[in-house]
Rosetta silent file (secondary structure, phi, psi, omega in degrees, C-alpha in Angstrom):
SEQUENCE: MNEIPIFAKTYDLLLWLVPATLKYPREHRFALALRTQQAAFEFNELIVLARKTRDKRDLLLRADAHLEQLRLYLRLAHDLKLLTLRQYEHVSREVSAIGALLGDWMKRSGAQPPAERSRGAQFRSPADTDSRNGEV
SCORE:     score description
SCORE:     0.000 S_00000001
   1 L     0.000  161.348  166.955  -28.857    0.685   -9.268 S_00000001
   2 L   -53.386  142.483 -174.722  -26.875    2.333   -6.625 S_00000001
   3 L   -95.605   11.151  176.268  -26.721    6.085   -7.400 S_00000001
   4 L  -100.599  138.229 -160.402  -23.012    6.263   -6.452 S_00000001
   5 H   -47.316  -50.190 -160.097  -20.754    6.433   -9.694 S_00000001
   6 H   -66.109  -44.320 -166.167  -18.239    3.504   -9.015 S_00000001
   7 H   -73.162  -38.440  178.865  -21.139    0.990   -8.363 S_00000001
   8 H   -47.820  -57.391 -173.934  -23.071    2.293  -11.425 S_00000001
   9 H   -62.887  -37.397 -166.448  -19.888    2.028  -13.714 S_00000001
  10 H   -80.704  -28.306  178.948  -19.147   -1.438  -12.320 S_00000001
  11 H   -98.893   -2.683  178.042  -22.287   -2.636  -13.212 S_00000001
  12 H   -81.553  -18.704 -167.820  -22.617   -1.204  -16.577 S_00000001
  13 H   -96.624  -30.208  177.615  -18.918   -2.830  -16.983 S_00000001
  14 H   -82.062  -40.056  170.860  -20.353   -6.310  -15.948 S_00000001
  15 H   -64.333  -20.021  165.517  -23.218   -5.966  -18.254 S_00000001
  16 H   -83.145  -54.072 -164.933  -20.977   -5.326  -21.107 S_00000001
  17 H   -82.503  -12.401 -175.477  -18.119   -8.206  -20.339 S_00000001
  18 H   -83.247  -51.572 -179.959  -20.074  -11.147  -19.233 S_00000001
  19 H   -58.103  -48.619  168.408  -21.806  -11.583  -22.972 S_00000001
  20 H   -28.911  -81.286 -174.380  -18.724  -10.213  -24.423 S_00000001
  21 H   -64.608  -29.237  150.798  -16.215  -12.860  -22.890 S_00000001
  22 H   -42.033  -39.023 -171.575  -18.916  -15.513  -23.682 S_00000001
  23 L   -68.650  -11.940 -169.785  -18.205  -14.988  -27.040 S_00000001
  24 L   -57.823  165.478  177.192  -14.670  -15.842  -26.672 S_00000001
  25 L   -87.624  157.110 -172.271  -13.876  -19.386  -28.564 S_00000001
  26 H   -37.844  -46.780 -173.124  -14.266  -22.351  -26.845 S_00000001
  27 H   -68.745   -9.186  179.127  -10.365  -22.762  -26.203 S_00000001
  28 H  -114.027  -18.187  169.461  -10.332  -19.230  -24.329 S_00000001
  29 H   -73.768  -27.176  172.194  -13.482  -19.540  -22.581 S_00000001
  30 H   -63.217  -79.084 -178.010  -12.830  -21.482  -19.656 S_00000001
  31 H   -53.802  -56.761 -159.081   -9.306  -19.944  -18.744 S_00000001
  32 H   -93.972  -56.685  176.007   -9.269  -16.386  -20.008 S_00000001
  33 H   -38.897  -66.876 -176.529  -13.126  -15.822  -20.057 S_00000001
  34 H   -50.884  -62.933 -176.498  -13.806  -17.295  -16.668 S_00000001
  35 H   -53.307  -43.047  172.500  -10.736  -15.330  -14.975 S_00000001
  36 H   -56.658  -62.535 -168.514  -11.963  -11.715  -16.430 S_00000001
  37 H   -55.573  -34.530 -175.357  -15.294  -12.218  -15.200 S_00000001
  38 H   -76.857  -12.151  169.017  -13.952  -13.438  -12.064 S_00000001
  39 H   -77.444  -43.609 -173.488  -11.833  -10.445  -11.680 S_00000001
  40 H   -88.474  -21.503  175.987  -14.364   -8.041  -12.268 S_00000001
  41 H   -56.731  -58.611 -176.439  -17.140   -9.995  -10.220 S_00000001
  42 H   -58.910  -35.697 -177.343  -14.500   -9.963   -7.079 S_00000001
  43 H   -54.039  -60.814 -174.377  -13.736   -6.068   -7.885 S_00000001
  44 H   -48.354  -51.048  175.418  -17.365   -5.664   -7.497 S_00000001
  45 H   -54.153  -66.714  179.730  -17.779   -7.640   -4.027 S_00000001
  46 H   -38.541  -42.130  168.340  -14.959   -5.836   -2.518 S_00000001
  47 H   -95.255   16.520  148.829  -16.268   -2.644   -3.219 S_00000001
  48 H   -71.141  -60.540  169.902  -19.434   -3.471   -1.900 S_00000001
  49 H   -33.698  -57.139 -174.041  -17.693   -4.816    1.159 S_00000001
  50 H   -76.739  -33.365  156.871  -15.815   -1.559    1.665 S_00000001
  51 H   -32.820  -48.075 -170.270  -18.877    0.477    1.132 S_00000001
  52 H   -87.333  -20.741 -176.393  -20.390   -1.527    4.454 S_00000001
  53 L   -96.482  170.557  170.689  -17.028   -1.349    6.729 S_00000001
  54 L   -84.554  -52.398 -166.869  -15.626    1.138    8.886 S_00000001
  55 L   -98.615  109.473 -179.589  -12.085    0.242    7.900 S_00000001
  56 L   -97.269  -24.278 -176.203  -11.841    0.173    4.000 S_00000001
  57 H   -42.612  -45.539 -174.137   -8.276    0.017    3.585 S_00000001
  58 H   -63.347  -57.402 -176.227   -7.460   -3.658    3.104 S_00000001
  59 H   -55.394  -33.632  179.248  -10.830   -3.948    0.780 S_00000001
  60 H   -87.306  -28.853  169.255   -9.920   -1.169   -1.598 S_00000001
  61 H   -55.088  -57.258 -177.356   -6.360   -2.355   -1.754 S_00000001
  62 H   -73.359  -23.351  141.310   -7.543   -5.818   -2.737 S_00000001
  63 H   -20.455  -56.091  168.239  -10.174   -3.959   -5.142 S_00000001
  64 H   -64.187  -40.024 -151.152   -7.484   -2.495   -6.748 S_00000001
  65 H   -96.383  -39.156 -176.329   -5.184   -5.392   -7.101 S_00000001
  66 H   -69.873  -29.694 -163.317   -8.633   -7.471   -8.952 S_00000001
  67 H   -79.635  -24.447  172.940   -9.088   -3.949  -11.344 S_00000001
  68 H   -70.421  -39.598  159.039   -5.268   -4.703  -12.152 S_00000001
  69 H   -48.826  -41.806 -169.450   -6.001   -8.063  -13.088 S_00000001
  70 H   -67.115  -52.398 -176.917   -9.010   -7.484  -14.906 S_00000001
  71 H   -60.033  -29.016  178.561   -6.855   -4.921  -17.269 S_00000001
  72 H   -72.491  -51.472  171.184   -4.350   -7.365  -17.871 S_00000001
  73 H   -54.901  -32.811  173.772   -6.735  -10.210  -18.866 S_00000001
  74 H   -58.274  -48.343 -176.819   -8.669   -7.290  -21.506 S_00000001
  75 H   -73.290  -16.084  172.451   -5.361   -6.503  -22.754 S_00000001
  76 H   -83.510  -29.456  179.150   -4.480  -10.294  -23.361 S_00000001
  77 H   -82.482  -42.384  165.988   -7.736  -10.801  -24.992 S_00000001
  78 H   -57.395  -43.062  175.802   -7.046   -7.828  -27.193 S_00000001
  79 H   -47.239  -49.662  165.065   -3.625   -9.400  -28.043 S_00000001
  80 H   -51.074  -20.446 -163.667   -5.361  -12.617  -28.805 S_00000001
  81 L    76.268   31.646 -175.658   -7.523  -10.930  -31.189 S_00000001
  82 L  -101.820    1.539 -176.755  -10.441  -11.969  -28.832 S_00000001
  83 L  -150.108  121.906  154.772  -11.641   -8.230  -28.417 S_00000001
  84 L   -56.376  142.754  172.771  -11.855   -5.914  -31.392 S_00000001
  85 H   -21.573  -58.114 -175.558   -9.939   -2.624  -31.468 S_00000001
  86 H   -58.957  -52.387  176.500  -13.346   -1.072  -30.879 S_00000001
  87 H   -68.184  -30.110  179.313  -14.369   -3.385  -27.765 S_00000001
  88 H   -75.233  -39.178  167.767  -11.054   -3.105  -26.323 S_00000001
  89 H   -43.184  -62.256  168.874  -11.248    0.863  -26.615 S_00000001
  90 H   -38.496  -64.920 -145.889  -14.682    0.841  -25.113 S_00000001
  91 H   -86.420  -58.690  165.389  -13.810   -1.408  -22.203 S_00000001
  92 H   -43.787  -47.607  162.901  -10.421    0.466  -21.391 S_00000001
  93 H   -39.770  -53.719 -163.920  -12.526    3.718  -21.176 S_00000001
  94 H   -71.644  -43.033 -166.918  -14.790    1.901  -18.672 S_00000001
  95 H   -86.044  -42.285  167.521  -12.274    0.518  -16.447 S_00000001
  96 H   -35.323  -52.102 -164.200  -10.143    3.723  -16.511 S_00000001
  97 H   -65.221  -42.265 -162.012  -13.081    5.771  -15.477 S_00000001
  98 H   -70.777  -26.714  177.171  -13.902    2.950  -12.660 S_00000001
  99 H   -60.383  -51.791 -175.430   -9.935    3.191  -11.597 S_00000001
 100 H   -64.927  -37.935  151.277  -10.052    6.834  -11.241 S_00000001
 101 H   -52.528  -22.004  173.077  -13.235    6.486   -8.717 S_00000001
 102 H   -65.013  -73.960  176.963  -11.348    3.968   -7.237 S_00000001
 103 H   -27.479  -64.678 -176.200   -8.252    6.148   -6.640 S_00000001
 104 H   -63.475  -30.952 -170.124  -10.268    8.928   -5.172 S_00000001
 105 H   -80.325  -18.284  163.788  -12.336    6.939   -2.954 S_00000001
 106 H   -98.744   -6.575  175.225   -9.117    5.578   -1.651 S_00000001
 107 H   -71.096  -58.445 -174.647   -7.353    8.866   -1.541 S_00000001
 108 H   -48.818  -57.813 -161.623  -10.555   10.053    0.678 S_00000001
 109 H   -86.963   -6.705  174.238  -10.468    6.897    3.035 S_00000001
 110 L    90.777    3.414  156.177   -6.658    6.831    3.211 S_00000001
 111 L   -74.811   68.905 -172.424   -5.989    3.838    1.298 S_00000001
 112 L   -70.926  126.266  168.676   -3.354    4.998   -1.448 S_00000001
 113 L   -52.520  152.002 -172.548   -2.789    2.973   -4.423 S_00000001
 114 L   -56.897  141.454  171.551    0.640    1.652   -4.774 S_00000001
 115 L   -48.756  -48.796 -174.737    3.234    4.493   -5.773 S_00000001
 116 L   -59.421  -19.229 -158.065    4.664    3.074   -8.842 S_00000001
 117 L   -92.003  134.004  171.646    1.005    2.872  -10.730 S_00000001
 118 L  -119.641  139.454 -170.636    0.666    6.370  -12.143 S_00000001
 119 L   -57.276  149.668  139.410   -3.337    7.426  -13.252 S_00000001
 120 L   112.486   -7.529  177.159   -3.920    7.374  -16.684 S_00000001
 121 L   -97.195   -8.673  175.860   -1.226    4.695  -17.628 S_00000001
 122 L   -49.687  -43.193  177.267   -3.045    1.463  -16.951 S_00000001
 123 L   -91.698  119.557  148.839   -3.725    0.738  -20.611 S_00000001
 124 L   -38.941  108.612 -178.130   -1.227    0.373  -23.492 S_00000001
 125 L   -47.649  148.171  179.270   -2.509    2.402  -26.458 S_00000001
 126 H   -79.716  -10.782  166.361   -3.568   -0.159  -29.120 S_00000001
 127 H   -63.664  -10.227  177.461   -1.146    1.929  -31.445 S_00000001
 128 H   -90.996  -57.516 -171.831    1.995    0.482  -29.382 S_00000001
 129 H   -48.332  -61.440  174.351    0.643   -2.940  -30.232 S_00000001
 130 H   -32.424  -69.225 -170.488    0.080   -1.934  -33.737 S_00000001
 131 H   -77.204   15.274  166.144    3.631   -0.512  -34.138 S_00000001
 132 L  -116.278   18.145  169.052    5.353   -3.449  -32.606 S_00000001
 133 L    63.883   28.405  142.737    3.562   -5.969  -35.060 S_00000001
 134 L    99.171   16.976  177.663    1.294   -7.255  -32.158 S_00000001
 135 L   -86.976  159.850  173.684    4.523   -8.208  -29.975 S_00000001
 136 L   -97.343    0.000    0.000    4.355   -7.359  -26.146 S_00000001
């Protein structure tokens, strides 16, 4: 696999994510599992394209948007009890690490992520869900 950390981490995420989402119940498999997988695969495609092009700004911003969508779908899966707390914590750490690598890449290439998003605040703590009895 590619030696650049973001590519290796994204591959590992996909390797974990595909079988995990295929275990969703049938009523969630098509809509939520498919959208989750698509967001992850599209993120991967965009970073590969960004690596191969001179003007990376648009591609990296689009990749950032797909990563944000992936975060939302994973949070929704956890709230719907499709992912266990342990699974959600694992995938949250992986996506946060990928987000940090993407943010560094964006900074180096001059494609700043949106200012309103602060690093480290991408995922809601599972304790927040518990303290509100599962309400969002």
